[in-house]
CSV table of C-alpha atoms in Angstrom, one decimal:
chain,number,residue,atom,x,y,z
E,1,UNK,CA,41.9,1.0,-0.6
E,2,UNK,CA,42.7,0.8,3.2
E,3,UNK,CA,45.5,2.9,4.9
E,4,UNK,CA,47.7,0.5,5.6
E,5,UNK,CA,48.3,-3.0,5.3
E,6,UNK,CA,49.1,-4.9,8.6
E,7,UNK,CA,51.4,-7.9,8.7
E,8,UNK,CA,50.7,-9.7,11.8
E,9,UNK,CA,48.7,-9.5,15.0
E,10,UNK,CA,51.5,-8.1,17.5
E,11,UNK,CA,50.4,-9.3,21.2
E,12,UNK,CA,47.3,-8.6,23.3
E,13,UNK,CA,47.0,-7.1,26.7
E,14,UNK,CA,44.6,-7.7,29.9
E,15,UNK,CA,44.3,-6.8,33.5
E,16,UNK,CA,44.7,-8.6,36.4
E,17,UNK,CA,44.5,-8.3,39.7
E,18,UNK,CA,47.2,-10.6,41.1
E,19,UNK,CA,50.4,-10.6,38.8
E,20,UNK,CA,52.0,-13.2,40.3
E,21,UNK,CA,49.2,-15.7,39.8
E,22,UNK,CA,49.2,-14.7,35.9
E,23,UNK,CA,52.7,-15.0,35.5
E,24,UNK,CA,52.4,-18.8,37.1
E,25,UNK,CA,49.9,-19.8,34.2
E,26,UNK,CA,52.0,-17.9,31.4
E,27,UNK,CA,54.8,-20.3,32.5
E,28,UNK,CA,52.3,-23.2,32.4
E,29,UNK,CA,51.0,-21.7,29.2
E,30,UNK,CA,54.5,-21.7,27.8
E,31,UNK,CA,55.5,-18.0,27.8
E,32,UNK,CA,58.1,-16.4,29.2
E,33,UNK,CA,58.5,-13.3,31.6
E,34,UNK,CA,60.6,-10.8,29.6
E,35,UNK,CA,59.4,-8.1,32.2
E,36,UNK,CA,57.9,-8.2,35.4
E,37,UNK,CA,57.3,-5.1,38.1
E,38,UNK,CA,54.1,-4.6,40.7
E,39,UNK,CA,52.3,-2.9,38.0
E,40,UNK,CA,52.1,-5.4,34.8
E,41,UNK,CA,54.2,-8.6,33.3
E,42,UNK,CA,55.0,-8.9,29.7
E,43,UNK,CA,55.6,-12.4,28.3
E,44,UNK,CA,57.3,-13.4,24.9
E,45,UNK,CA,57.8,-16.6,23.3
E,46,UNK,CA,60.4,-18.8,21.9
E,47,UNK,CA,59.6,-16.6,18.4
E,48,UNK,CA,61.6,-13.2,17.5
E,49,UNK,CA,58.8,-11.3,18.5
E,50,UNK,CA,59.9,-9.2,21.8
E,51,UNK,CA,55.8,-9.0,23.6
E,52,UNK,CA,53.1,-11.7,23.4
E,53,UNK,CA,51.3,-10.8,26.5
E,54,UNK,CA,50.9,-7.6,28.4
E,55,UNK,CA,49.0,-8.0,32.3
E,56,UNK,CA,48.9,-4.9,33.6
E,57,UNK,CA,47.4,-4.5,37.5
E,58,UNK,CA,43.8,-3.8,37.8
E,59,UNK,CA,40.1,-5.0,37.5
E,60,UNK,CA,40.4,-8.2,35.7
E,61,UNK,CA,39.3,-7.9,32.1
E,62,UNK,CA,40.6,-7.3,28.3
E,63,UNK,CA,42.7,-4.3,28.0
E,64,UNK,CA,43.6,-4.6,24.0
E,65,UNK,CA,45.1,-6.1,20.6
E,66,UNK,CA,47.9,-5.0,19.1
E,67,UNK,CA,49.0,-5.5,15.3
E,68,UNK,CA,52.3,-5.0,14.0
E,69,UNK,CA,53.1,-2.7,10.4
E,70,UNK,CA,55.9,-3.0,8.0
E,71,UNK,CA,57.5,0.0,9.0
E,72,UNK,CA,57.6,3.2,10.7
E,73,UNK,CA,56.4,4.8,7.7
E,74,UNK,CA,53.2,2.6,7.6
E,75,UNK,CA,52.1,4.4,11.6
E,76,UNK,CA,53.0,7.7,10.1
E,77,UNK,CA,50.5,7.5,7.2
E,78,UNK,CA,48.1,5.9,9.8
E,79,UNK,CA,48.6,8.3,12.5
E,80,UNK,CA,47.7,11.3,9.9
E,81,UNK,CA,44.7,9.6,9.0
E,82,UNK,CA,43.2,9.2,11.7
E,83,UNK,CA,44.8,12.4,13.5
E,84,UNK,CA,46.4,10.9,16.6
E,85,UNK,CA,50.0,11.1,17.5
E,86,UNK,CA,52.7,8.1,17.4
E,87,UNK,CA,54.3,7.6,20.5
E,88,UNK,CA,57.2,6.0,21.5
E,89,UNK,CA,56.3,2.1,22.9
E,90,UNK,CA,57.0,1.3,26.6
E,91,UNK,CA,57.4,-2.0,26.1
E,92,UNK,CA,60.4,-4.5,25.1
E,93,UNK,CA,61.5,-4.1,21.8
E,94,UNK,CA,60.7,-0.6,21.9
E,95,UNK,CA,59.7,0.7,18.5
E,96,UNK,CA,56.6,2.7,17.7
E,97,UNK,CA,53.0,2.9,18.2
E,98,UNK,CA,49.6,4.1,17.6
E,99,UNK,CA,47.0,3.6,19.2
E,100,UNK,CA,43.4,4.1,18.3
E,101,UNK,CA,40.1,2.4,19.4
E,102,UNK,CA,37.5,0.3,17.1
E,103,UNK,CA,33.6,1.6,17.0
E,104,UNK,CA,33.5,-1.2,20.4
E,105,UNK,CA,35.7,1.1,22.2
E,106,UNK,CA,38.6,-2.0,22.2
E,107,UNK,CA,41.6,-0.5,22.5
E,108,UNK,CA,43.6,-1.0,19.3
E,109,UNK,CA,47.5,-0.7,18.8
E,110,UNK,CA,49.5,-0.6,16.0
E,111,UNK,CA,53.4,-1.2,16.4
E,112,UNK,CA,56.3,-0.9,13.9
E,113,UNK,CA,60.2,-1.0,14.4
E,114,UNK,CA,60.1,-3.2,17.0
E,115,UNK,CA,63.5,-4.9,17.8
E,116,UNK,CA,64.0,-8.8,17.9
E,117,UNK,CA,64.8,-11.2,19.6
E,118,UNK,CA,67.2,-14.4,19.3
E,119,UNK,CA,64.6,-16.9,18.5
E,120,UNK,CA,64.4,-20.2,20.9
E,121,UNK,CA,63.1,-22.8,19.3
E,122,UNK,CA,63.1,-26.4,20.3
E,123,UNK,CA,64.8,-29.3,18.3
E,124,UNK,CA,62.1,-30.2,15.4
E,125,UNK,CA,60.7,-34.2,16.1
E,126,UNK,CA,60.6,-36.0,12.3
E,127,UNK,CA,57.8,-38.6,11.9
E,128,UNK,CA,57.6,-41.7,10.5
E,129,UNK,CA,54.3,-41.8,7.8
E,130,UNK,CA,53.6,-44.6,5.4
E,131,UNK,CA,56.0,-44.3,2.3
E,132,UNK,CA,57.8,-41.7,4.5
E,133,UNK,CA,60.1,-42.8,7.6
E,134,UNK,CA,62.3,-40.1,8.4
E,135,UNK,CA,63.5,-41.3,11.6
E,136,UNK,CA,65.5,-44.3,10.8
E,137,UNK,CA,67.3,-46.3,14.0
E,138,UNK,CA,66.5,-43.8,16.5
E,139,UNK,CA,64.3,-43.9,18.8
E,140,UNK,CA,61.6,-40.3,19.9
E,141,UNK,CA,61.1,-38.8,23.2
E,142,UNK,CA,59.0,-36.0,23.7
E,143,UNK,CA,60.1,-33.6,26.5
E,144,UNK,CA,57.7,-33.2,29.4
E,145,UNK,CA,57.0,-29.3,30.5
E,146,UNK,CA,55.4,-26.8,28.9
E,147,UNK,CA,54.3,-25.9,25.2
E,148,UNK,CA,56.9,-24.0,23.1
E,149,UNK,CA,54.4,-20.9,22.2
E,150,UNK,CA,56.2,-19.4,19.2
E,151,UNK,CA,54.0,-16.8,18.3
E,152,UNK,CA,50.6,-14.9,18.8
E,153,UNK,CA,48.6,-16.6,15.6
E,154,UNK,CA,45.4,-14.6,15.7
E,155,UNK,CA,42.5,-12.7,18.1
E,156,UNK,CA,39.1,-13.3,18.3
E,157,UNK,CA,36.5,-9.9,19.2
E,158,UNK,CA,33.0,-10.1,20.0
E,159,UNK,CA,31.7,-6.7,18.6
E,160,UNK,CA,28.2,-5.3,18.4
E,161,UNK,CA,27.4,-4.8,15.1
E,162,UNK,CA,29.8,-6.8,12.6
E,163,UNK,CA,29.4,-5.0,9.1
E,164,UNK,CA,30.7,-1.7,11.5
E,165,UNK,CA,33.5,-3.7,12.6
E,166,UNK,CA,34.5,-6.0,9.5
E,167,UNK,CA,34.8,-2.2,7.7
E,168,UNK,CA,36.4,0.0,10.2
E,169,UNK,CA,39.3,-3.3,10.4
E,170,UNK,CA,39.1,-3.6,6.7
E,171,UNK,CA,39.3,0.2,5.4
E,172,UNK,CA,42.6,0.9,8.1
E,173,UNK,CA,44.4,-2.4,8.1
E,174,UNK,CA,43.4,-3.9,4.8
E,175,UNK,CA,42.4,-7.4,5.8
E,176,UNK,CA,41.0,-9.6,3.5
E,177,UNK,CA,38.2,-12.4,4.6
E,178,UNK,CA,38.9,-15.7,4.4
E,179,UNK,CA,35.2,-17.1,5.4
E,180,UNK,CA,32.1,-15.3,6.2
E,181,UNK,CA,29.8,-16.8,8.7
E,182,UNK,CA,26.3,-16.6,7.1
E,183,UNK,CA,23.3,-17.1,8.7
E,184,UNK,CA,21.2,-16.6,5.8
E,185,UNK,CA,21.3,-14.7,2.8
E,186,UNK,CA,20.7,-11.4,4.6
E,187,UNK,CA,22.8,-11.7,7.1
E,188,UNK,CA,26.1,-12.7,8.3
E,189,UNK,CA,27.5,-12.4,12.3
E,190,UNK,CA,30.7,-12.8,11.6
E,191,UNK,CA,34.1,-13.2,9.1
E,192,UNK,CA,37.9,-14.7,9.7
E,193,UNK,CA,40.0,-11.9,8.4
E,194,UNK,CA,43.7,-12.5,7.0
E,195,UNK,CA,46.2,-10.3,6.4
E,196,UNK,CA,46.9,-9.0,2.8
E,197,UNK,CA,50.6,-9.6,2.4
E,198,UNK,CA,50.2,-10.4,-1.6
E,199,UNK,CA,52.0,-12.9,-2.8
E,200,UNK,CA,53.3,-13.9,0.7
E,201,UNK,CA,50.8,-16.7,2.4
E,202,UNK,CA,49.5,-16.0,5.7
E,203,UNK,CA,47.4,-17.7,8.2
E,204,UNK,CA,43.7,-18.3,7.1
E,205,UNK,CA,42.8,-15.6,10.0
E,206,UNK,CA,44.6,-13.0,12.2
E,207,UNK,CA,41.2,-11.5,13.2
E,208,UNK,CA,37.7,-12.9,13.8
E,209,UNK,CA,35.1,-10.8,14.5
E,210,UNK,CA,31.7,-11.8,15.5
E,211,UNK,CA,28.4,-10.4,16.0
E,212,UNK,CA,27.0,-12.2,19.1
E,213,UNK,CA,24.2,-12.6,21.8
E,214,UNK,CA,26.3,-11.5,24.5
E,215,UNK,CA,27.6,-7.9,23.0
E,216,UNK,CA,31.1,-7.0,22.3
E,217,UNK,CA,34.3,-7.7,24.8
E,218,UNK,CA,37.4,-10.7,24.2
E,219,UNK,CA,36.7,-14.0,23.0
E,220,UNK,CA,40.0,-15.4,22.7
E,221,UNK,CA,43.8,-14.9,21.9
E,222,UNK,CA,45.7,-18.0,20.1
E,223,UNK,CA,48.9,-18.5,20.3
E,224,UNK,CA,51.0,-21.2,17.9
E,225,UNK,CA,53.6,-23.7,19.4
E,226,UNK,CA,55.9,-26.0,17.8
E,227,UNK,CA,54.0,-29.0,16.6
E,228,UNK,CA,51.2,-31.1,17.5
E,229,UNK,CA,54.0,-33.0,20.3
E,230,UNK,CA,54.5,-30.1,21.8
E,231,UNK,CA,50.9,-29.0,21.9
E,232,UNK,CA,49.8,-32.1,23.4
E,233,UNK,CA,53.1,-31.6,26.1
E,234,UNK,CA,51.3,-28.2,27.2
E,235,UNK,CA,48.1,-30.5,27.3
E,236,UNK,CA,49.5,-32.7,30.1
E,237,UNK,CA,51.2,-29.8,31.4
E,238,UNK,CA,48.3,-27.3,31.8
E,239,UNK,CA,45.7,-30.4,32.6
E,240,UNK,CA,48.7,-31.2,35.8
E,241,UNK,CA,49.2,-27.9,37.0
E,242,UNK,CA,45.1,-27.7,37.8
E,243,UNK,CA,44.9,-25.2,35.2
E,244,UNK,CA,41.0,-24.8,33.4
E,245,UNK,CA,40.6,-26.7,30.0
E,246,UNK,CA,37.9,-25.2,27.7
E,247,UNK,CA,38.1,-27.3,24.3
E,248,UNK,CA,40.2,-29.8,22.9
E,249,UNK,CA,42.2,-31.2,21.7
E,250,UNK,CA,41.0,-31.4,18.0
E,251,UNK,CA,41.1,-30.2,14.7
E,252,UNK,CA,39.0,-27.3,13.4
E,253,UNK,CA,37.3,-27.3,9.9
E,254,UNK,CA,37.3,-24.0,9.3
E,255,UNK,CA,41.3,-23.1,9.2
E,256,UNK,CA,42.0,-26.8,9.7
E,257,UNK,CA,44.4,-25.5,13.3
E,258,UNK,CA,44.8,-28.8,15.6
E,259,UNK,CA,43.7,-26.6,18.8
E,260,UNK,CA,43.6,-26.8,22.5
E,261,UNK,CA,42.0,-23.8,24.1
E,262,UNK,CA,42.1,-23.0,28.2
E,263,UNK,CA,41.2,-20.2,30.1
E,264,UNK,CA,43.6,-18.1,32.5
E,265,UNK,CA,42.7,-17.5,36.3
E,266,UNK,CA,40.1,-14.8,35.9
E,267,UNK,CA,38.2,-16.6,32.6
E,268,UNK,CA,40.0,-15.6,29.4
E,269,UNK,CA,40.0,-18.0,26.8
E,270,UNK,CA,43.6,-18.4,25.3
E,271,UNK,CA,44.8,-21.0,22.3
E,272,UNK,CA,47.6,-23.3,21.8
E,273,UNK,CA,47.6,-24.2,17.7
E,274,UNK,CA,49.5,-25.7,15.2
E,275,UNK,CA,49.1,-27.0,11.8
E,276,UNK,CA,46.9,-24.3,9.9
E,277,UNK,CA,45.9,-23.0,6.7
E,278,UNK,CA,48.3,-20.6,4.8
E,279,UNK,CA,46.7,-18.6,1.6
E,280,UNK,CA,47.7,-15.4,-0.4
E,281,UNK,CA,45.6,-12.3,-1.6
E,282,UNK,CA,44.7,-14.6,-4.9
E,283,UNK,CA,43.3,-17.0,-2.9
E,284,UNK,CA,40.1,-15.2,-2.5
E,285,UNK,CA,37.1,-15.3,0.5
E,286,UNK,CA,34.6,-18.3,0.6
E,287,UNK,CA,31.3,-18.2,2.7
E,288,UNK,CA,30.8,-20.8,4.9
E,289,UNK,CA,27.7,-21.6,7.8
E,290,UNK,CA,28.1,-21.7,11.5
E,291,UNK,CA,28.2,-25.1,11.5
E,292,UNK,CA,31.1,-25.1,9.7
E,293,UNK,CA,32.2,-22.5,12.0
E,294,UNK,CA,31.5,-25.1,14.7
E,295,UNK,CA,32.9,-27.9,13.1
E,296,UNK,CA,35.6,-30.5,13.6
E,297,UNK,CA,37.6,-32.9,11.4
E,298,UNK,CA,37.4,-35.0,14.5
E,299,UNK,CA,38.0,-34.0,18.4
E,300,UNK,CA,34.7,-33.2,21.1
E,301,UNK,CA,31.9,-30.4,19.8
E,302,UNK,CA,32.1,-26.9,21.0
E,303,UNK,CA,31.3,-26.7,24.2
E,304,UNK,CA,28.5,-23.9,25.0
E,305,UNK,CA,30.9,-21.9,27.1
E,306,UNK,CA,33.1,-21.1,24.1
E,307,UNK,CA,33.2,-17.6,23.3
């Protein structure tokens, strides 16, 4: 039984050493500043959640994940566990926190009573399918500009030793896996983690953890946007602006997400998605290969610099 059960991923945090420059890709990324001062910038999205992103000055490099609880009472029984105090959170929204760190040393936040935001979401496009034409005597344009990034979807740790990991997430925040990446029989390097919300569905993962060559640190942050139009909009728009592609566009296997992934100015790998898998606790935990882990339902292989 773990200590509490997490509903979301919350918003993850770097550093940087040039703010201005970060907060240039976050608008070609499609975020938006909610809060900007010479010593970090936090970005939101169109979404009701307040923080995405958190830069804060400094060495570039990954500086945390957060995850967001029920409630306040949630961090209180969390915060006795584990014997650390909640503070107040700095950031917008304000609310409640915890903060611990996993057996990497990744500093790990846990947020509750946040306030929202309006939400901001663009005008839905309807698509004509065989036996299914919903747009009737109308004509569709697709805005140019940058994707509509609703939410943070899910975050992706390197870690040194995944059975540590996959239990010290598991026994505190009561994840559930989806699929566990087997190498053989004996041994697995990794597992996509989903949140237990019951009866509720939720994304196939809001954590990945693997076990790889390189030791623990960030593999990547994904972040949803509106639709597959509006991911490939921030497609043009990031591949325009000069900005770094890494993979896509295609469709994953394992998850099924239509991604496009693209690193920031100082190498971090960050996600646009849409289209993924939703189950419930019922659903249960499959083991798949790597693979299937590198697969696609069509779109170019993984390229070796991933991860």
């Amino acid at each position: 039984m773990s200590i509490i059960k997490i509903e979301d991923v919350a918003h993850v945090r770097f550093r940087a050493p040039d703010l201005g420059e970060m907060r240039a890709f976050l608008d070609d990324f499609g975020l938006a500043v909610a809060e900007s001062t010479d010593k970090r910038v936090v970005a939101r999205g169109s979404g009701a959640s307040p923080v995405l992103h958190v830069t804060e000055l400094g060495e570039p490099g990954f500086a945390g994940v957060a995850f967001r609880a029920e409630s306040v009472a949630d961090l209180e029984r969390l915060a006795a566990a584990e014997g650390v105090p909640i503070a107040a959170s700095d950031l917008p929204g304000g609310g409640q926190v915890v903060t611990l760190a996993d057996p990497d040393g990744h500093r790990v936040d846990v947020v509750a009573g946040q306030a929202a935001t309006e939400p901001a979401l663009p005008q839905a496009h309807t698509w004509n399918r065989i036996g299914e034409h919903q747009r009737l005597r109308a004509t569709k344009r697709i805005a140019t500009g940058a994707a509509h990034v609703v939410r943070l979807g899910h975050v992706v740790l390197n870690v040194s030793n995944f059975r540590a990991s996959e239990a010290w997430y598991k026994d505190r925040f009561g994840f559930i896996t989806s699929d566990e990446i087997a190498l053989n029989p004996d041994f697995s390097l990794g597992a996509f983690l989903r949140c237990d919300r019951g009866e509720t569905p939720t994304d196939h993962h809001t954590l990945f953890l693997m076990q790889g060559r390189n030791g623990p640190g960030f593999n990547h942050a994904a972040f949803e946007v509106a639709d597959f139009d509006d991911l490939m909009a921030g497609h043009e728009q990031l591949k325009a602006a000069g900005r770094t592609a890494e993979w896509g566009v295609g469709r994953h296997l394992l998850g099924s997400q239509v991604f496009d992934y693209w690193r920031d100015p100082w190498g971090h790998t960050l996600e646009h998605w849409t289209d993924g898998d939703l189950f419930t606790a019922a659903d249960g935990s499959n083991v798949a290969s790597v693979r299937d882990l590198m697969g696609v339902q069509w779109g170019a292989q993984m390229p070796p610099t991933m991860g």
